[in-house]
Amino acid sequence: MKKVLIIRHVPIEGPGLFGEYLEKNRIGQQTVDIWKGRDCGLCDLDISCLSSVLILGGPMNVYEEEKYPFLRLEKYFIRELFMQKIPVLGVCLGAQLIANSLGGRVRKSPVKEIGWYGLELTPSAQADPLLKQFDPKTKVFQWHEDTFELPANAVLLAKGNGIPQAFCFKGLAWGLQFHVEVDACMIDSWRKAYLKGDVALNDEDHLLPVYHAGRAGLRARAENVLKGFLEMAQNRPVSRS
């Protein structure tokens, strides 16, 4: 049975609600902690055993390859996944890595988003397997200072604050700038680790209460996104070339 590969960049940015869904449905998974080891656990990986890949967030920037050498290897790995037609979904840093690996530029965002923000879906999202059930009236959780430009031929699925928030590339790669996978524990740990006296742009005191108030809906939304991704990966045509 093929597995879902999860690429994690730091211990406190795990799969969250995505991981719970995989466990609940007994879906095989394998996690690579990419910051560990010389080859980051990717060089010896048999990607033919993978059904799909989830790339999570992290505090580093896509362009900090000198400081974080694994980023260069990770970008190569993403391009190899695309060549082998293995579906990949990235959130936040993961989305930026996918965009950059496929030719899109990543740069500082004109708006640093931390907290809960509105989202505007494009008409293309209505038929997208991941976002077709997404309720745009519910705010999404953000924590980033960079933004990405869409790779050529990518389809914009959502935007907000004047920047792209979600895209799809040829039915194989998806990038979500926002975090649908977060749970309360993750939000609290990020608040303690990342704010460090800095003032959040979206009122630190509201980070957890908003989550708790809409917890059931947020969990359902995360499950719908992941379920759509996994079903698409399972039903995709198999290349015979």
GROMACS .gro file of N, CA and C in nm, residues 59-64 96 105-112 144-149 163 177:
model
   69
   59PRO      N    1   0.940   2.835   0.992
   59PRO     CA    2   0.976   2.976   1.010
   59PRO      C    3   1.082   3.026   0.913
   60MET      N    4   1.146   2.937   0.840
   60MET     CA    5   1.250   2.980   0.747
   60MET      C    6   1.189   3.037   0.619
   61ASN      N    7   1.272   3.107   0.542
   61ASN     CA    8   1.229   3.163   0.414
   61ASN      C    9   1.281   3.078   0.300
   62VAL      N   10   1.206   3.071   0.192
   62VAL     CA   11   1.243   2.987   0.077
   62VAL      C   12   1.381   3.021   0.024
   63TYR      N   13   1.419   3.149   0.029
   63TYR     CA   14   1.545   3.194  -0.030
   63TYR      C   15   1.664   3.187   0.067
   64GLU      N   16   1.645   3.126   0.183
   64GLU     CA   17   1.754   3.115   0.280
   64GLU      C   18   1.829   2.982   0.265
   96GLN      N   19   0.497   2.802  -0.074
   96GLN     CA   20   0.601   2.886  -0.133
   96GLN      C   21   0.709   2.802  -0.199
  105ARG      N   22   0.832   3.334  -0.827
  105ARG     CA   23   0.921   3.407  -0.736
  105ARG      C   24   0.857   3.420  -0.598
  106VAL      N   25   0.938   3.404  -0.494
  106VAL     CA   26   0.893   3.425  -0.356
  106VAL      C   27   0.963   3.549  -0.302
  107ARG      N   28   0.887   3.637  -0.239
  107ARG     CA   29   0.940   3.764  -0.190
  107ARG      C   30   0.867   3.806  -0.063
  108LYS      N   31   0.914   3.913  -0.002
  108LYS     CA   32   0.846   3.967   0.115
  108LYS      C   33   0.706   4.013   0.075
  109SER      N   34   0.610   3.980   0.158
  109SER     CA   35   0.473   4.020   0.132
  109SER      C   36   0.451   4.165   0.171
  110PRO      N   37   0.369   4.238   0.097
  110PRO     CA   38   0.337   4.375   0.139
  110PRO      C   39   0.258   4.379   0.269
  111VAL      N   40   0.199   4.265   0.306
  111VAL     CA   41   0.121   4.255   0.430
  111VAL      C   42   0.169   4.133   0.508
  112LYS      N   43   0.215   4.155   0.631
  112LYS     CA   44   0.251   4.044   0.718
  112LYS      C   45   0.123   3.997   0.788
  144HIS      N   46   0.256   3.432   0.820
  144HIS     CA   47   0.364   3.440   0.719
  144HIS      C   48   0.403   3.585   0.694
  145GLU      N   49   0.525   3.601   0.643
  145GLU     CA   50   0.573   3.733   0.605
  145GLU      C   51   0.612   3.739   0.457
  146ASP      N   52   0.612   3.625   0.389
  146ASP     CA   53   0.644   3.619   0.247
  146ASP      C   54   0.520   3.589   0.164
  147THR      N   55   0.532   3.612   0.036
  147THR     CA   56   0.426   3.574  -0.057
  147THR      C   57   0.491   3.517  -0.182
  148PHE      N   58   0.410   3.452  -0.265
  148PHE     CA   59   0.464   3.391  -0.387
  148PHE      C   60   0.394   3.447  -0.510
  149GLU      N   61   0.464   3.442  -0.622
  149GLU     CA   62   0.404   3.468  -0.751
  149GLU      C   63   0.368   3.334  -0.813
  163ILE      N   64  -0.280   3.960  -0.225
  163ILE     CA   65  -0.179   3.861  -0.263
  163ILE      C   66  -0.247   3.727  -0.291
  177GLN      N   67  -0.145   2.923   0.100
  177GLN     CA   68  -0.066   3.011   0.186
  177GLN      C   69  -0.113   3.006   0.331
   0.00000   0.00000   0.00000
